[in-house]
Amino acid sequence: MKPKIILAAMILSGSTHVWAAPAPVSEAASSQSSIEKRLAALENMMQSRNLLQVELQQQLNVLQDEVSQVRGITEEQTYKLEKVLQRQRELYQEIENRVSQAYSQPSASSADQYADPVPSQAISSDLSENEAYERAVALIMKDKRYDQAIPEFQTFLTTYPNSVYASNAHYWLGQLLTIKNDPVKASEHFKVVVNEFPNSNKRPDAMLKLGTLLQEQGLAEQALKTLSDLINQYPSTTAAKLATDRIAKM
């Protein structure tokens, strides 16, 4: 009987082993499902990243367009500024040449050769500050109407007394009045530049012109002080060198 009992036990044991075998299949299915979920999550992440990259690229394109527009505006403004500076340089040279002629021929009526019988037109109230200044400048540079430029600058100063161009306007009035052989009024405008615009880039030249006019009017002491101040305050400028030469001849 014992062998039968042992055999039965073996059969039962084998039967139990057979029914336990499917367990690993269920675990594999569960593992496969987990992998699929992970793959799906990765795919979603990739899609989100691609969408983000597209959005970032679009924003970058917009920024590049804006930068290009700003660069274009900057280049245009730089070009316009250079044109203004070029007109200023031409104006300075033109006036300097005329004043030099007036100084070298004090007995001649220099104003007569630039006189224009056409009356000066008043500056319109709707013109901007820049347009008004350029209008006055154009009378000198383009039209060569030196007599008309004087009231234009005077009107400009009345209309825009606090203009950034005020010191230049006074300086050019001094130059133009020197051409007209009116040293007293010319000196008044140069004095304004010297006394009221300490930071003006025309101040050294105005001091030189003022000192020269004071000397020609017989005011040697005032002339010497003005020229000496010029040399002390602006020692490295061309105006200071010319002032030194003039003092040496006084």
CSV table of C-alpha atoms in Angstrom, one decimal:
chain,number,residue,atom,x,y,z
A,1,MET,CA,0.0,0.0,0.0
A,2,LYS,CA,2.8,2.4,0.7
A,3,PRO,CA,4.0,2.5,-3.0
A,4,LYS,CA,0.5,3.4,-4.1
A,5,ILE,CA,0.4,6.1,-1.6
A,6,ILE,CA,3.7,7.4,-2.8
A,7,LEU,CA,2.6,7.2,-6.4
A,8,ALA,CA,-0.6,9.1,-5.6
A,9,ALA,CA,1.4,11.7,-3.9
A,10,MET,CA,3.7,12.1,-6.9
A,11,ILE,CA,0.7,12.4,-9.3
A,12,LEU,CA,-0.9,15.0,-7.1
A,13,SER,CA,2.4,16.7,-6.9
A,14,GLY,CA,2.7,16.7,-10.7
A,15,SER,CA,-0.8,17.9,-11.1
A,16,THR,CA,-0.1,20.8,-8.8
A,17,HIS,CA,3.0,21.7,-10.8
A,18,VAL,CA,1.0,21.7,-14.0
A,19,TRP,CA,-1.6,24.1,-12.7
A,20,ALA,CA,1.1,26.5,-11.3
A,21,ALA,CA,2.9,26.9,-14.7
A,22,PRO,CA,0.6,29.7,-16.2
A,23,ALA,CA,1.7,32.3,-13.6
A,24,PRO,CA,4.8,33.6,-15.5
A,25,VAL,CA,2.6,34.2,-18.6
A,26,SER,CA,0.4,36.7,-16.7
A,27,GLU,CA,3.5,38.5,-15.3
A,28,ALA,CA,4.9,38.8,-18.9
A,29,ALA,CA,1.6,40.3,-20.1
A,30,SER,CA,1.6,42.8,-17.3
A,31,SER,CA,5.3,43.7,-18.1
A,32,GLN,CA,4.4,44.2,-21.8
A,33,SER,CA,1.5,46.5,-20.9
A,34,SER,CA,3.8,48.6,-18.7
A,35,ILE,CA,6.4,48.9,-21.6
A,36,GLU,CA,3.6,50.0,-24.0
A,37,LYS,CA,2.5,52.7,-21.5
A,38,ARG,CA,6.1,53.9,-21.2
A,39,LEU,CA,6.4,54.0,-25.0
A,40,ALA,CA,3.2,55.9,-25.3
A,41,ALA,CA,4.4,58.4,-22.6
A,42,LEU,CA,7.7,58.9,-24.5
A,43,GLU,CA,5.8,59.4,-27.8
A,44,ASN,CA,3.7,62.1,-26.1
A,45,MET,CA,6.8,63.7,-24.7
A,46,MET,CA,8.4,63.7,-28.2
A,47,GLN,CA,5.3,65.3,-29.7
A,48,SER,CA,5.2,68.0,-27.0
A,49,ARG,CA,8.9,68.7,-27.6
A,50,ASN,CA,8.4,69.0,-31.3
A,51,LEU,CA,5.5,71.3,-30.8
A,52,LEU,CA,7.6,73.4,-28.4
A,53,GLN,CA,10.4,73.5,-30.9
A,54,VAL,CA,8.0,74.7,-33.7
A,55,GLU,CA,6.7,77.4,-31.4
A,56,LEU,CA,10.1,78.5,-30.4
A,57,GLN,CA,11.2,78.7,-34.0
A,58,GLN,CA,8.2,80.8,-34.9
A,59,GLN,CA,9.0,83.2,-32.0
A,60,LEU,CA,12.7,83.3,-33.1
A,61,ASN,CA,11.6,84.2,-36.7
A,62,VAL,CA,9.4,87.0,-35.3
A,63,LEU,CA,12.3,88.3,-33.2
A,64,GLN,CA,14.6,88.2,-36.2
A,65,ASP,CA,12.1,90.2,-38.3
A,66,GLU,CA,11.8,92.8,-35.5
A,67,VAL,CA,15.6,93.0,-35.2
A,68,SER,CA,15.9,93.5,-39.0
A,69,GLN,CA,13.3,96.3,-38.9
A,70,VAL,CA,15.1,98.0,-36.0
A,71,ARG,CA,18.4,97.7,-37.8
A,72,GLY,CA,16.9,99.2,-40.9
A,73,ILE,CA,15.5,102.1,-38.9
A,74,THR,CA,18.8,102.6,-37.2
A,75,GLU,CA,20.7,102.7,-40.5
A,76,GLU,CA,18.2,105.2,-41.9
A,77,GLN,CA,18.6,107.4,-38.9
A,78,THR,CA,22.3,107.2,-39.0
A,79,TYR,CA,22.3,108.2,-42.7
A,80,LYS,CA,20.1,111.2,-42.0
A,81,LEU,CA,22.3,112.2,-39.0
A,82,GLU,CA,25.3,112.0,-41.2
A,83,LYS,CA,23.7,114.2,-43.8
A,84,VAL,CA,22.8,116.8,-41.2
A,85,LEU,CA,26.4,116.8,-39.9
A,86,GLN,CA,27.7,117.1,-43.4
A,87,ARG,CA,25.4,120.2,-44.0
A,88,GLN,CA,26.7,121.6,-40.7
A,89,ARG,CA,30.3,121.1,-41.8
A,90,GLU,CA,29.7,122.7,-45.2
A,91,LEU,CA,27.9,125.6,-43.5
A,92,TYR,CA,30.8,126.2,-41.0
A,93,GLN,CA,33.3,126.3,-43.9
A,94,GLU,CA,31.2,128.6,-46.0
A,95,ILE,CA,30.7,131.1,-43.2
A,96,GLU,CA,34.3,130.9,-42.2
A,97,ASN,CA,35.4,131.7,-45.7
A,98,ARG,CA,33.0,134.7,-45.9
A,99,VAL,CA,34.2,136.1,-42.6
A,100,SER,CA,37.8,135.6,-43.5
A,101,GLN,CA,37.1,137.8,-46.6
A,102,ALA,CA,35.4,140.4,-44.4
A,103,TYR,CA,38.4,140.5,-42.1
A,104,SER,CA,40.9,140.8,-44.9
A,105,GLN,CA,38.9,143.6,-46.6
A,106,PRO,CA,37.4,145.7,-43.7
A,107,SER,CA,36.9,148.8,-45.8
A,108,ALA,CA,34.8,147.0,-48.4
A,109,SER,CA,31.1,146.7,-48.1
A,110,SER,CA,31.0,142.9,-48.0
A,111,ALA,CA,27.3,142.8,-47.3
A,112,ASP,CA,26.4,144.5,-50.5
A,113,GLN,CA,27.6,141.7,-52.7
A,114,TYR,CA,25.3,139.2,-50.9
A,115,ALA,CA,22.3,141.5,-50.7
A,116,ASP,CA,19.0,140.2,-52.0
A,117,PRO,CA,16.0,142.5,-52.5
A,118,VAL,CA,13.5,139.7,-51.9
A,119,PRO,CA,12.0,140.2,-48.4
A,120,SER,CA,12.5,137.4,-45.9
A,121,GLN,CA,9.5,135.2,-45.3
A,122,ALA,CA,8.4,134.6,-41.7
A,123,ILE,CA,8.8,131.1,-40.3
A,124,SER,CA,5.5,129.3,-40.2
A,125,SER,CA,4.2,128.4,-36.8
A,126,ASP,CA,3.6,124.8,-37.8
A,127,LEU,CA,7.2,124.1,-38.7
A,128,SER,CA,9.1,122.0,-36.3
A,129,GLU,CA,12.3,123.2,-34.6
A,130,ASN,CA,14.5,121.2,-36.9
A,131,GLU,CA,12.7,122.4,-40.0
A,132,ALA,CA,12.9,126.0,-38.9
A,133,TYR,CA,16.6,125.7,-38.2
A,134,GLU,CA,17.3,124.0,-41.5
A,135,ARG,CA,15.3,126.7,-43.3
A,136,ALA,CA,17.6,129.4,-41.9
A,137,VAL,CA,20.6,127.3,-42.8
A,138,ALA,CA,19.4,126.7,-46.3
A,139,LEU,CA,19.3,130.5,-46.9
A,140,ILE,CA,23.1,130.4,-46.5
A,141,MET,CA,24.0,127.1,-48.0
A,142,LYS,CA,21.6,126.7,-50.9
A,143,ASP,CA,20.3,130.2,-51.7
A,144,LYS,CA,23.3,132.3,-50.7
A,145,ARG,CA,20.9,134.9,-49.3
A,146,TYR,CA,23.1,136.0,-46.4
A,147,ASP,CA,21.0,139.2,-45.7
A,148,GLN,CA,17.9,137.1,-45.5
A,149,ALA,CA,19.5,134.5,-43.2
A,150,ILE,CA,19.9,137.2,-40.5
A,151,PRO,CA,16.2,137.8,-39.8
A,152,GLU,CA,15.5,134.0,-40.3
A,153,PHE,CA,17.9,133.2,-37.4
A,154,GLN,CA,16.5,136.0,-35.3
A,155,THR,CA,13.0,134.7,-35.9
A,156,PHE,CA,14.2,131.2,-35.1
A,157,LEU,CA,15.6,132.4,-31.7
A,158,THR,CA,12.4,134.2,-30.9
A,159,THR,CA,10.3,131.2,-31.7
A,160,TYR,CA,12.6,128.6,-30.1
A,161,PRO,CA,14.5,130.4,-27.4
A,162,ASN,CA,15.4,127.2,-25.6
A,163,SER,CA,16.3,125.3,-28.8
A,164,VAL,CA,19.3,123.0,-28.8
A,165,TYR,CA,20.5,125.0,-31.8
A,166,ALA,CA,20.3,128.3,-30.0
A,167,SER,CA,24.0,128.6,-29.4
A,168,ASN,CA,24.7,127.8,-33.1
A,169,ALA,CA,22.1,130.4,-34.2
A,170,HIS,CA,23.7,133.1,-32.1
A,171,TYR,CA,27.1,132.1,-33.4
A,172,TRP,CA,26.0,132.3,-37.1
A,173,LEU,CA,24.3,135.6,-36.4
A,174,GLY,CA,27.6,136.9,-35.1
A,175,GLN,CA,29.3,135.7,-38.3
A,176,LEU,CA,26.7,137.1,-40.6
A,177,LEU,CA,26.7,140.5,-38.8
A,178,THR,CA,30.5,140.5,-39.1
A,179,ILE,CA,30.1,140.1,-42.8
A,180,LYS,CA,27.7,143.1,-42.8
A,181,ASN,CA,30.4,145.1,-41.1
A,182,ASP,CA,28.3,145.5,-37.9
A,183,PRO,CA,30.9,144.6,-35.2
A,184,VAL,CA,28.9,145.8,-32.2
A,185,LYS,CA,25.8,143.6,-32.9
A,186,ALA,CA,28.1,140.8,-33.9
A,187,SER,CA,29.9,141.0,-30.6
A,188,GLU,CA,26.6,140.8,-28.7
A,189,HIS,CA,25.8,137.4,-30.3
A,190,PHE,CA,29.3,136.1,-29.7
A,191,LYS,CA,29.0,137.2,-26.1
A,192,VAL,CA,25.8,135.2,-25.7
A,193,VAL,CA,27.5,132.1,-26.9
A,194,VAL,CA,30.5,132.7,-24.5
A,195,ASN,CA,28.4,133.7,-21.4
A,196,GLU,CA,25.3,131.6,-21.7
A,197,PHE,CA,26.4,128.4,-23.4
A,198,PRO,CA,29.5,127.1,-21.5
A,199,ASN,CA,29.1,123.6,-23.1
A,200,SER,CA,28.6,124.7,-26.7
A,201,ASN,CA,31.1,123.3,-29.1
A,202,LYS,CA,31.1,126.8,-30.8
A,203,ARG,CA,32.3,128.6,-27.6
A,204,PRO,CA,36.0,128.5,-28.4
A,205,ASP,CA,35.4,129.9,-31.9
A,206,ALA,CA,33.0,132.5,-30.5
A,207,MET,CA,35.7,133.6,-28.0
A,208,LEU,CA,38.2,134.0,-30.8
A,209,LYS,CA,35.7,136.0,-32.9
A,210,LEU,CA,34.7,138.2,-29.9
A,211,GLY,CA,38.3,138.9,-29.0
A,212,THR,CA,39.1,139.9,-32.5
A,213,LEU,CA,36.1,142.2,-32.8
A,214,LEU,CA,36.8,143.8,-29.4
A,215,GLN,CA,40.4,144.5,-30.5
A,216,GLU,CA,39.2,146.1,-33.8
A,217,GLN,CA,36.8,148.3,-31.8
A,218,GLY,CA,39.8,149.6,-29.7
A,219,LEU,CA,38.8,147.6,-26.6
A,220,ALA,CA,42.3,146.1,-26.2
A,221,GLU,CA,41.9,145.2,-22.5
A,222,GLN,CA,38.7,143.3,-23.0
A,223,ALA,CA,40.1,141.7,-26.1
A,224,LEU,CA,43.2,140.5,-24.2
A,225,LYS,CA,41.1,139.0,-21.4
A,226,THR,CA,38.8,137.2,-23.8
A,227,LEU,CA,41.7,135.7,-25.8
A,228,SER,CA,43.6,134.8,-22.7
A,229,ASP,CA,40.5,133.0,-21.3
A,230,LEU,CA,40.2,131.1,-24.5
A,231,ILE,CA,43.9,129.9,-24.3
A,232,ASN,CA,43.5,128.9,-20.7
A,233,GLN,CA,40.2,127.1,-21.1
A,234,TYR,CA,40.7,125.5,-24.5
A,235,PRO,CA,44.5,125.2,-24.8
A,236,SER,CA,44.6,122.4,-27.4
A,237,THR,CA,42.1,123.9,-29.9
A,238,THR,CA,42.9,125.7,-33.1
A,239,ALA,CA,41.1,128.7,-31.8
A,240,ALA,CA,43.5,128.9,-28.9
A,241,LYS,CA,46.5,128.8,-31.3
A,242,LEU,CA,45.1,131.6,-33.4
A,243,ALA,CA,44.4,133.6,-30.2
A,244,THR,CA,48.0,133.1,-29.1
A,245,ASP,CA,49.2,134.5,-32.5
A,246,ARG,CA,46.8,137.4,-32.2
A,247,ILE,CA,48.0,138.3,-28.7
A,248,ALA,CA,51.6,138.2,-29.9
A,249,LYS,CA,50.7,140.9,-32.5
A,250,MET,CA,48.8,143.2,-30.1
